Short mmCIF file of C-alpha atoms in Angstrom, two decimals:
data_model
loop_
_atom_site.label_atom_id
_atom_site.label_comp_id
_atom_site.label_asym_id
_atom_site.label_seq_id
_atom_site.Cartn_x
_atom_site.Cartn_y
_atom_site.Cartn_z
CA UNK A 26 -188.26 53.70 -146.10
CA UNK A 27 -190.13 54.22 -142.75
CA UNK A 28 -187.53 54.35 -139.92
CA UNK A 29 -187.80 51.18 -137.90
CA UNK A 30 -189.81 51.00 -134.73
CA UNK A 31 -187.32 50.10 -132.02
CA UNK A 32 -188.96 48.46 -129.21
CA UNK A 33 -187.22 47.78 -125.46
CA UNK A 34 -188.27 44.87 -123.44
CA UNK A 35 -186.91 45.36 -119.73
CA UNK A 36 -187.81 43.88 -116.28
CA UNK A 37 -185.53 41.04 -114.10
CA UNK A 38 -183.64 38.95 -114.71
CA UNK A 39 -185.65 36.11 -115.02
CA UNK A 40 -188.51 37.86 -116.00
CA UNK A 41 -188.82 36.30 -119.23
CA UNK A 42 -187.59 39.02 -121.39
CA UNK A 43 -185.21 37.02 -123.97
CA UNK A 44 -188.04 34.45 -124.47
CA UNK A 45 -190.42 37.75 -125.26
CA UNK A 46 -187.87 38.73 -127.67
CA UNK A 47 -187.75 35.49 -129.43
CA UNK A 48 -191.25 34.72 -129.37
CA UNK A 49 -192.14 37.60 -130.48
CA UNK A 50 -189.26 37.63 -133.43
CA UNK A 51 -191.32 34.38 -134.51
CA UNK A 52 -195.16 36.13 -134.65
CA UNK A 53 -193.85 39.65 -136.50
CA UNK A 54 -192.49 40.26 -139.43
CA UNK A 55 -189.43 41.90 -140.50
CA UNK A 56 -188.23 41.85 -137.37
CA UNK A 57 -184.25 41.63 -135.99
CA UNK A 58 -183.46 41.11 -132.52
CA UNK A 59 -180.62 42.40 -130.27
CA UNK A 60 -180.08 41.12 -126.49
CA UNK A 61 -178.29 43.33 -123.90
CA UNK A 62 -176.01 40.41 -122.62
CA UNK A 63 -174.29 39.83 -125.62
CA UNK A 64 -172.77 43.42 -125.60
CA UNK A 65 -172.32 44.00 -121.70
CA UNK A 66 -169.74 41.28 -119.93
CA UNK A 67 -169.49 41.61 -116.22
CA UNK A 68 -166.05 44.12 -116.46
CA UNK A 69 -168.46 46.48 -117.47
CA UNK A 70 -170.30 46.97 -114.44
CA UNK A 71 -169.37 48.50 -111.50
CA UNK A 72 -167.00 46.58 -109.58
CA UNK A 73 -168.75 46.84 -106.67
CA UNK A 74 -172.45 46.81 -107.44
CA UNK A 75 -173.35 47.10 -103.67
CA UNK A 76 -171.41 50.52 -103.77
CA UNK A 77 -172.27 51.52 -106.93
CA UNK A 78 -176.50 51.04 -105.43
CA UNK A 79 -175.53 52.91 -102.83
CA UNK A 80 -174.56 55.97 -104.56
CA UNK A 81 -177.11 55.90 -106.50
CA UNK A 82 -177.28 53.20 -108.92
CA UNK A 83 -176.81 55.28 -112.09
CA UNK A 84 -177.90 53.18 -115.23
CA UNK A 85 -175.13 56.07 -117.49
CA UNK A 86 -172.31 54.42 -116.04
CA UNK A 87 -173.13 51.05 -117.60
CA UNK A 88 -171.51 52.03 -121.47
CA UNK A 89 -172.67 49.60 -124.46
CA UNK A 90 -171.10 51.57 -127.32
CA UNK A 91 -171.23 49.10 -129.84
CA UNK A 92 -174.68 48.14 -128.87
CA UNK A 93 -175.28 52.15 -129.69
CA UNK A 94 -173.64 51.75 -132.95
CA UNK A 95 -175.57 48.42 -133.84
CA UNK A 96 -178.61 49.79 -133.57
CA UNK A 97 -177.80 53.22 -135.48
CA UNK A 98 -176.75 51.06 -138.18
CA UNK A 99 -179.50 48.89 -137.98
CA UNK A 100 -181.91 52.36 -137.56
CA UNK A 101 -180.20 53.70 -141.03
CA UNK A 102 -181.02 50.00 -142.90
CA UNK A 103 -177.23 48.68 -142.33
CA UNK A 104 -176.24 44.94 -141.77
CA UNK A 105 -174.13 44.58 -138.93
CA UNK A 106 -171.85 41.45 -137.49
CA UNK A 107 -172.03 39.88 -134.10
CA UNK A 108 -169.61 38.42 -131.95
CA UNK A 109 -172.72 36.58 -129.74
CA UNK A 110 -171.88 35.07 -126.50
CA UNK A 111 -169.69 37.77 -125.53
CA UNK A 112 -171.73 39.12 -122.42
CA UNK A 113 -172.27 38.84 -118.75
CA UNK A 114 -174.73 35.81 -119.36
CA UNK A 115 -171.78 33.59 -120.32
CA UNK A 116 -170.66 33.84 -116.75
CA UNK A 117 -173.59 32.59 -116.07
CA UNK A 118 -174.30 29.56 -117.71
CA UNK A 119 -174.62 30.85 -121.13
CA UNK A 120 -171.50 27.76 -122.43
CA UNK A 121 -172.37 27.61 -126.31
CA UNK A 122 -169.36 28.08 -128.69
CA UNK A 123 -169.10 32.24 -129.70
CA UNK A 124 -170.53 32.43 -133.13
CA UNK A 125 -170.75 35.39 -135.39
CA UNK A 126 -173.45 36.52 -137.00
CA UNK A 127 -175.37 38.50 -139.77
CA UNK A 128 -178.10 40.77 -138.11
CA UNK A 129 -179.89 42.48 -141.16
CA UNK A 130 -182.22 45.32 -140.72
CA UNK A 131 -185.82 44.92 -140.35
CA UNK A 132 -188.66 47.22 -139.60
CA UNK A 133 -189.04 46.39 -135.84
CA UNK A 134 -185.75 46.12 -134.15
CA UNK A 135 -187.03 44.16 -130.42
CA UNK A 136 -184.18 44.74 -127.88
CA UNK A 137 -183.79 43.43 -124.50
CA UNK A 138 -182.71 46.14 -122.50
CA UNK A 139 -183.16 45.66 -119.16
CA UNK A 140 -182.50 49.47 -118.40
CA UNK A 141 -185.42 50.37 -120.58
CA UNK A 142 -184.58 54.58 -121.40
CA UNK A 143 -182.69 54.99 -118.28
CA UNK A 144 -179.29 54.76 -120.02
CA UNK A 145 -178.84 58.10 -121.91
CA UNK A 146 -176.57 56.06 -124.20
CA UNK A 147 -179.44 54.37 -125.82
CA UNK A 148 -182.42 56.28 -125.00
CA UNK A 149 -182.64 58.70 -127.79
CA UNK A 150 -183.03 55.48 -130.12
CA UNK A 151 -186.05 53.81 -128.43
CA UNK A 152 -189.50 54.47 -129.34
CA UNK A 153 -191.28 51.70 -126.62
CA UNK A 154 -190.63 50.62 -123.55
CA UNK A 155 -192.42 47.19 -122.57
CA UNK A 156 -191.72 46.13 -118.47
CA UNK A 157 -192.21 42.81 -117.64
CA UNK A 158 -193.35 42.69 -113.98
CA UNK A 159 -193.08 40.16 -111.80
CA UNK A 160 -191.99 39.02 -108.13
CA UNK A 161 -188.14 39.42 -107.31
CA UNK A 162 -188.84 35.51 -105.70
CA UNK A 163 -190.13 34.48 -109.10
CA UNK A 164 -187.92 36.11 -111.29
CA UNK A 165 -184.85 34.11 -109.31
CA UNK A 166 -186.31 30.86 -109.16
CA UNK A 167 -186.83 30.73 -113.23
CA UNK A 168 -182.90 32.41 -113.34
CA UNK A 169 -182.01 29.03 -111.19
CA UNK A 170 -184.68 26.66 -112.99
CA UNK A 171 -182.40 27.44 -116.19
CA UNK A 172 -179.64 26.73 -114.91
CA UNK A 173 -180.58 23.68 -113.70
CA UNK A 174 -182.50 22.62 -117.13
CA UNK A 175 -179.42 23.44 -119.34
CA UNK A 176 -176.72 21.89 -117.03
CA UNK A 177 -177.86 19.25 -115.29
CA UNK A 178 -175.81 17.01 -117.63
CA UNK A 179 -173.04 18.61 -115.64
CA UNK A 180 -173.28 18.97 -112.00
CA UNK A 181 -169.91 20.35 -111.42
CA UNK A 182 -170.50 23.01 -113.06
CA UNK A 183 -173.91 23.43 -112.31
CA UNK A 184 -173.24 23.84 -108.81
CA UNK A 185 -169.89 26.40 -109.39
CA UNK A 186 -172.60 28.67 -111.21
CA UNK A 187 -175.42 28.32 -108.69
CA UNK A 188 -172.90 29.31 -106.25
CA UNK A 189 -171.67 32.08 -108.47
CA UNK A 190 -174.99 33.16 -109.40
CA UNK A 191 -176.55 33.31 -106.09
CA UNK A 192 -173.68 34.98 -104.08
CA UNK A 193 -173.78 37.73 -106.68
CA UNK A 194 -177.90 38.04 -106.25
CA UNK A 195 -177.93 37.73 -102.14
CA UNK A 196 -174.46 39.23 -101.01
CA UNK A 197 -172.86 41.21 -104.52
CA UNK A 198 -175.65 43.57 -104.62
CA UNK A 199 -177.88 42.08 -107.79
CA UNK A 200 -181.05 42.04 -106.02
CA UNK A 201 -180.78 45.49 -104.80
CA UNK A 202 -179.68 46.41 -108.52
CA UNK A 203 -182.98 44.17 -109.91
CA UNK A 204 -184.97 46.28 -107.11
CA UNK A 205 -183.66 49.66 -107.95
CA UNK A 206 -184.14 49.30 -111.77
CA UNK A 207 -187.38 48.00 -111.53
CA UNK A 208 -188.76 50.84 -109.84
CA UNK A 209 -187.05 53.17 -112.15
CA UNK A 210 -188.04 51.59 -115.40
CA UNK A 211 -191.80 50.78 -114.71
CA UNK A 212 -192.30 54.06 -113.99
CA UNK A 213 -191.89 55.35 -116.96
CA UNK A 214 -192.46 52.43 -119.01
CA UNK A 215 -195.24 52.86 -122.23
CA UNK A 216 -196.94 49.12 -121.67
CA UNK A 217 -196.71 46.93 -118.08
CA UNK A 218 -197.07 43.58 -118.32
CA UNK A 219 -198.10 41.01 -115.74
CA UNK A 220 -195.41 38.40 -116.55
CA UNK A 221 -196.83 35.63 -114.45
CA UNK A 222 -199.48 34.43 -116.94
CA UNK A 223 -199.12 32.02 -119.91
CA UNK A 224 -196.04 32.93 -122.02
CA UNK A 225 -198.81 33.06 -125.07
CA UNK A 226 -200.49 35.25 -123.48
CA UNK A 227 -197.40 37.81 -122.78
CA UNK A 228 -196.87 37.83 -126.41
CA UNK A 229 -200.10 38.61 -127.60
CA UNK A 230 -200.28 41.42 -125.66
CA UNK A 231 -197.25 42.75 -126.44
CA UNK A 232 -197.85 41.95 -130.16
CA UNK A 233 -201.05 43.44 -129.79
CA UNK A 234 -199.15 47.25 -128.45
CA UNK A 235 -196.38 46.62 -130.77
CA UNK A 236 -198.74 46.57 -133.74
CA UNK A 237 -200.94 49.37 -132.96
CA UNK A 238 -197.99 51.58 -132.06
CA UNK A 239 -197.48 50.99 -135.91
CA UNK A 240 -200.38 52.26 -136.82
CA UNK A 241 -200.41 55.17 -135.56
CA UNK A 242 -196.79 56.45 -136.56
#
């Protein structure tokens, strides 16, 4: 059996890289799909993210070992379980009920990894790096939009995350960190994408790249 082509999908938050991922899960096939939030909950960063941009910002000290370990054993055709709804995105609006699942092995293995290969950690196991680029200003008003859309039924605690959400982003040092990363990761990114058009058209483009990468292995 062909190893499986793992691809990264990085850029903002906001930038539409989860909906990529799904999308995208829908138009291939054989595909399984792994999603950096569910493996990284907020403890993990550096507690001060202003301090930690200012020395540097180094992606290494961000550790997702059992994201490593999923996708060797997803890499070597092994099942492995989920604990979803684990991540920083919970703190975030992300309320659903933890549920475990079955993620079986496929022969494209889409991750959202916002880090692209800047985290050593990972690195070695991605093949394609796809950046979604768009506008800092953008990328925040469709991370508030969601919010908005999936809480509005509760204004209380819409309004304790929107306050969460956007002290972290304007005073905690998230910008800086969406800034920094960006710069890093387009860089040396295989396919740049102009994530301001259609959503349709995203995928087919990145379908598109995904598929001829194929074809050439």
């Amino acid at each position: 059996m062909q190893r499986p082509l793992v691809v990264a999908v990085s850029g903002y938050s906001g930038s539409g890289k989860s909906t990529l991922v799904i999308e995208l899960a829908k138009e291939l096939l054989s595909c399984v799909t792994l999603f950096f939030d569910d493996y990284v909950p907020r403890k993990d960063f550096p507690e001060s993210i202003v301090s930690w941009i200012h020395s540097g910002g180094d992606p290494n000290e961000i550790k997702t070992p059992l994201l490593r370990e999923h996708l060797i054993c997803l890499i070597n055709g092994e099942s492995v379980i989920l604990n979803k709804g684990i991540g920083w995105a919970e703190e975030y609006g992300n309320l659903k009920p933890k549920e475990k699942l079955e993620l079986k092995p496929g022969e494209i293995i889409l991750l959202e990894e916002p880090f692209g290969k800047e985290r050593d950690e990972v690195a070695d196991l991605i093949d394609l790096v796809i950046y979604l680029d768009v506008s800092p200003e953008v990328s925040l008003g469709r991370r508030i939009y969601d919010l908005i859309k999936n809480l509005k039924h509760d204004p209380e605690v819409l309004i304790s995350l929107l306050d969460h959400f956007l002290s972290d982003y304007l005073y905690g040092g998230v910008k800086e960190m969406y800034l920094l990363n960006g710069i890093r990761v387009k860089e040396k990114a295989d396919l740049i994408i102009d994530a301001n058009q259609e959503k349709n058209s995203v995928v087919e483009q990145v379908k598109r790249e995904i598929l001829r990468t194929i074809r050439n292995l």
